PDB file of C-alpha atoms in Angstrom:
ATOM      1  CA  MET C   1     -26.935 -43.403   1.513  1.00 39.00           C
ATOM      2  CA  ARG C   2     -26.269 -42.329  -2.074  1.00 52.00           C
ATOM      3  CA  VAL C   3     -25.012 -45.803  -3.026  1.00 53.00           C
ATOM      4  CA  GLY C   4     -28.316 -47.315  -1.912  1.00 65.00           C
ATOM      5  CA  ARG C   5     -30.281 -45.030  -4.218  1.00 77.00           C
ATOM      6  CA  GLU C   6     -28.053 -45.884  -7.165  1.00 75.00           C
ATOM      7  CA  GLU C   7     -28.472 -49.589  -6.433  1.00 78.00           C
ATOM      8  CA  ASP C   8     -32.257 -49.134  -6.287  1.00 87.00           C
ATOM      9  CA  LEU C   9     -32.112 -47.407  -9.670  1.00 88.00           C
ATOM     10  CA  ALA C  10     -30.023 -50.262 -11.110  1.00 89.00           C
ATOM     11  CA  VAL C  11     -32.602 -52.789  -9.882  1.00 91.00           C
ATOM     12  CA  ARG C  12     -35.373 -50.688 -11.403  1.00 91.00           C
ATOM     13  CA  PHE C  13     -33.485 -50.510 -14.741  1.00 91.00           C
ATOM     14  CA  ARG C  14     -33.175 -54.309 -14.767  1.00 90.00           C
ATOM     15  CA  ARG C  15     -36.874 -54.727 -13.987  1.00 92.00           C
ATOM     16  CA  LEU C  16     -37.855 -52.318 -16.793  1.00 90.00           C
ATOM     17  CA  GLU C  17     -35.257 -53.871 -19.140  1.00 89.00           C
ATOM     18  CA  ILE C  18     -33.414 -50.586 -19.682  1.00 91.00           C
ATOM     19  CA  TYR C  19     -29.788 -51.214 -20.577  1.00 91.00           C
ATOM     20  CA  GLU C  20     -26.913 -48.714 -20.412  1.00 90.00           C
ATOM     21  CA  GLN C  21     -25.878 -49.546 -23.997  1.00 92.00           C
ATOM     22  CA  ASP C  22     -29.339 -48.367 -25.160  1.00 90.00           C
ATOM     23  CA  LEU C  23     -28.810 -44.929 -23.602  1.00 92.00           C
ATOM     24  CA  SER C  24     -27.307 -41.956 -25.396  1.00 91.00           C
ATOM     25  CA  GLU C  25     -25.969 -39.293 -23.034  1.00 92.00           C
ATOM     26  CA  HIS C  26     -24.972 -35.703 -23.907  1.00 88.00           C
ATOM     27  CA  PHE C  27     -23.696 -32.956 -21.631  1.00 89.00           C
ATOM     28  CA  VAL C  28     -24.355 -29.278 -22.301  1.00 87.00           C
ATOM     29  CA  ARG C  29     -24.070 -26.119 -20.277  1.00 83.00           C
ATOM     30  CA  SER C  30     -26.990 -25.366 -17.993  1.00 79.00           C
ATOM     31  CA  GLY C  31     -28.846 -22.103 -17.764  1.00 75.00           C
ATOM     32  CA  GLY C  32     -30.211 -20.181 -14.826  1.00 71.00           C
ATOM     33  CA  HIS C  33     -28.664 -19.638 -11.410  1.00 72.00           C
ATOM     34  CA  GLY C  34     -25.228 -20.953 -10.558  1.00 68.00           C
ATOM     35  CA  GLY C  35     -22.892 -18.180 -11.646  1.00 72.00           C
ATOM     36  CA  GLN C  36     -19.427 -19.120 -12.784  1.00 74.00           C
ATOM     37  CA  ASN C  37     -20.088 -22.864 -12.299  1.00 69.00           C
ATOM     38  CA  VAL C  38     -22.935 -22.775 -14.839  1.00 70.00           C
ATOM     39  CA  ASN C  39     -20.793 -20.902 -17.351  1.00 74.00           C
ATOM     40  CA  LYS C  40     -17.776 -23.218 -17.034  1.00 79.00           C
ATOM     41  CA  VAL C  41     -19.137 -26.739 -16.527  1.00 79.00           C
ATOM     42  CA  SER C  42     -21.416 -28.764 -18.815  1.00 84.00           C
ATOM     43  CA  SER C  43     -23.620 -29.983 -15.996  1.00 85.00           C
ATOM     44  CA  CYS C  44     -26.903 -30.354 -17.927  1.00 90.00           C
ATOM     45  CA  VAL C  45     -27.563 -33.976 -18.921  1.00 93.00           C
ATOM     46  CA  ILE C  46     -29.613 -34.978 -21.968  1.00 94.00           C
ATOM     47  CA  LEU C  47     -30.416 -38.688 -21.854  1.00 94.00           C
ATOM     48  CA  THR C  48     -32.057 -40.549 -24.756  1.00 94.00           C
ATOM     49  CA  HIS C  49     -33.375 -44.104 -24.627  1.00 94.00           C
ATOM     50  CA  ARG C  50     -32.862 -45.210 -28.231  1.00 93.00           C
ATOM     51  CA  PRO C  51     -35.361 -48.149 -28.372  1.00 92.00           C
ATOM     52  CA  SER C  52     -38.308 -46.038 -27.167  1.00 90.00           C
ATOM     53  CA  GLY C  53     -37.098 -42.639 -28.408  1.00 92.00           C
ATOM     54  CA  ILE C  54     -37.757 -41.021 -25.027  1.00 93.00           C
ATOM     55  CA  THR C  55     -35.501 -38.051 -24.252  1.00 95.00           C
ATOM     56  CA  VAL C  56     -35.008 -36.583 -20.779  1.00 95.00           C
ATOM     57  CA  ARG C  57     -33.198 -33.357 -19.923  1.00 93.00           C
ATOM     58  CA  CYS C  58     -32.011 -32.602 -16.400  1.00 92.00           C
ATOM     59  CA  GLU C  59     -30.315 -29.398 -15.272  1.00 88.00           C
ATOM     60  CA  GLU C  60     -31.705 -29.059 -11.756  1.00 86.00           C
ATOM     61  CA  GLU C  61     -28.475 -29.512  -9.789  1.00 85.00           C
ATOM     62  CA  ARG C  62     -25.073 -27.882 -10.112  1.00 82.00           C
ATOM     63  CA  SER C  63     -23.389 -31.294 -10.076  1.00 86.00           C
ATOM     64  CA  GLN C  64     -23.179 -33.268 -13.308  1.00 87.00           C
ATOM     65  CA  ALA C  65     -23.156 -36.570 -11.389  1.00 90.00           C
ATOM     66  CA  ARG C  66     -26.367 -35.658  -9.547  1.00 92.00           C
ATOM     67  CA  ASN C  67     -28.018 -34.602 -12.819  1.00 92.00           C
ATOM     68  CA  ARG C  68     -27.010 -37.926 -14.400  1.00 92.00           C
ATOM     69  CA  TYR C  69     -28.720 -39.799 -11.558  1.00 93.00           C
ATOM     70  CA  LEU C  70     -31.853 -37.612 -11.737  1.00 94.00           C
ATOM     71  CA  ALA C  71     -32.056 -37.974 -15.532  1.00 94.00           C
ATOM     72  CA  ARG C  72     -31.916 -41.768 -15.243  1.00 94.00           C
ATOM     73  CA  LYS C  73     -34.572 -41.688 -12.535  1.00 94.00           C
ATOM     74  CA  ARG C  74     -36.847 -39.533 -14.712  1.00 94.00           C
ATOM     75  CA  LEU C  75     -36.284 -41.816 -17.680  1.00 94.00           C
ATOM     76  CA  ALA C  76     -37.296 -44.847 -15.599  1.00 94.00           C
ATOM     77  CA  ASP C  77     -40.399 -42.947 -14.405  1.00 94.00           C
ATOM     78  CA  ARG C  78     -41.417 -42.058 -17.969  1.00 94.00           C
ATOM     79  CA  ILE C  79     -40.902 -45.595 -19.317  1.00 93.00           C
ATOM     80  CA  GLU C  80     -42.771 -47.085 -16.359  1.00 93.00           C
ATOM     81  CA  ALA C  81     -45.694 -44.687 -16.885  1.00 94.00           C
ATOM     82  CA  LEU C  82     -45.769 -45.461 -20.606  1.00 93.00           C
ATOM     83  CA  ARG C  83     -45.860 -49.219 -20.018  1.00 93.00           C
ATOM     84  CA  LYS C  84     -48.503 -48.851 -17.298  1.00 94.00           C
ATOM     85  CA  SER C  85     -50.761 -46.844 -19.615  1.00 95.00           C
ATOM     86  CA  GLN C  86     -50.339 -49.500 -22.333  1.00 94.00           C
ATOM     87  CA  ARG C  87     -51.253 -52.269 -19.874  1.00 95.00           C
ATOM     88  CA  ASP C  88     -54.281 -50.290 -18.679  1.00 96.00           C
ATOM     89  CA  GLU C  89     -55.442 -49.711 -22.250  1.00 95.00           C
ATOM     90  CA  GLU C  90     -55.125 -53.418 -23.053  1.00 95.00           C
ATOM     91  CA  ARG C  91     -57.047 -54.275 -19.879  1.00 96.00           C
ATOM     92  CA  ARG C  92     -59.822 -51.801 -20.789  1.00 96.00           C
ATOM     93  CA  ALA C  93     -60.082 -53.215 -24.331  1.00 95.00           C
ATOM     94  CA  LEU C  94     -60.275 -56.773 -22.962  1.00 95.00           C
ATOM     95  CA  GLU C  95     -62.971 -55.763 -20.466  1.00 94.00           C
ATOM     96  CA  ARG C  96     -64.936 -53.979 -23.213  1.00 93.00           C
ATOM     97  CA  ARG C  97     -64.856 -57.110 -25.397  1.00 93.00           C
ATOM     98  CA  ARG C  98     -65.899 -59.260 -22.435  1.00 92.00           C
ATOM     99  CA  ARG C  99     -68.871 -56.976 -21.713  1.00 88.00           C
ATOM    100  CA  GLN C 100     -69.964 -56.988 -25.357  1.00 87.00           C
ATOM    101  CA  LYS C 101     -69.876 -60.787 -25.585  1.00 87.00           C
ATOM    102  CA  ARG C 102     -71.746 -61.271 -22.313  1.00 85.00           C
ATOM    103  CA  THR C 103     -75.306 -62.613 -22.760  1.00 84.00           C
ATOM    104  CA  ARG C 104     -78.064 -60.341 -21.587  1.00 81.00           C
ATOM    105  CA  SER C 105     -80.184 -61.211 -18.599  1.00 88.00           C
ATOM    106  CA  LYS C 106     -83.815 -62.145 -19.254  1.00 91.00           C
ATOM    107  CA  GLY C 107     -85.082 -58.791 -17.956  1.00 92.00           C
ATOM    108  CA  ALA C 108     -82.600 -56.774 -20.000  1.00 90.00           C
ATOM    109  CA  LYS C 109     -83.527 -58.713 -23.133  1.00 90.00           C
ATOM    110  CA  GLU C 110     -87.251 -58.106 -22.545  1.00 94.00           C
ATOM    111  CA  ASN C 111     -86.623 -54.375 -22.019  1.00 95.00           C
ATOM    112  CA  MET C 112     -84.606 -54.170 -25.240  1.00 93.00           C
ATOM    113  CA  LEU C 113     -87.321 -55.970 -27.230  1.00 95.00           C
ATOM    114  CA  ARG C 114     -90.044 -53.769 -25.683  1.00 96.00           C
ATOM    115  CA  ALA C 115     -88.083 -50.650 -26.686  1.00 97.00           C
ATOM    116  CA  LYS C 116     -87.671 -52.008 -30.241  1.00 96.00           C
ATOM    117  CA  ARG C 117     -91.421 -52.695 -30.548  1.00 96.00           C
ATOM    118  CA  HIS C 118     -92.201 -49.211 -29.224  1.00 96.00           C
ATOM    119  CA  ARG C 119     -89.819 -47.614 -31.756  1.00 95.00           C
ATOM    120  CA  SER C 120     -91.419 -49.719 -34.521  1.00 93.00           C
ATOM    121  CA  GLU C 121     -94.912 -48.502 -33.568  1.00 91.00           C
ATOM    122  CA  ILE C 122     -93.763 -44.872 -33.656  1.00 91.00           C
ATOM    123  CA  LYS C 123     -92.310 -45.350 -37.128  1.00 90.00           C
ATOM    124  CA  LYS C 124     -95.423 -47.165 -38.328  1.00 87.00           C
ATOM    125  CA  TYR C 125     -97.658 -44.214 -37.398  1.00 83.00           C
ATOM    126  CA  ARG C 126     -95.272 -41.833 -39.135  1.00 84.00           C
ATOM    127  CA  ARG C 127     -96.001 -43.506 -42.471  1.00 80.00           C
ATOM    128  CA  GLY C 128     -99.651 -42.513 -42.364  1.00 70.00           C
ATOM    129  CA  PRO C 129    -102.747 -44.575 -43.029  1.00 70.00           C
ATOM    130  CA  LEU C 130    -102.498 -47.545 -45.369  1.00 65.00           C
ATOM    131  CA  ARG C 131    -104.183 -47.034 -48.728  1.00 61.00           C
ATOM    132  CA  ASP C 132    -106.408 -49.676 -50.337  1.00 59.00           C
ATOM    133  CA  GLU C 133    -105.892 -49.608 -54.068  1.00 53.00           C
TER     134      GLU C 133
END
């Protein structure tokens, strides 16, 4: 069962173009519960993806191997979320440009011109009566 999850993660890394040589991995001692194991073993994993600068820290499990897997999974989640937000932003910008370029319908154009004339009349009356000199 565990091998299947690691294979899924490897497939996900390939899809996201995350390569092992781009990862920097450090091991430090965890904090919190765990007693003697926490004090003896450097089971906390700090994983850095150098191209993107994203750093992930995982110290949830007592096992270093499990923390390595979870850190890689979190890193893939973060990179995937970052790329998704970039795609969504590009899509929104494209849609905004498309809406701005779209020609107005006849009714919308008439309403806009009516509103402009109305605003012009209001401003004209603000100036006061015209003087004959």
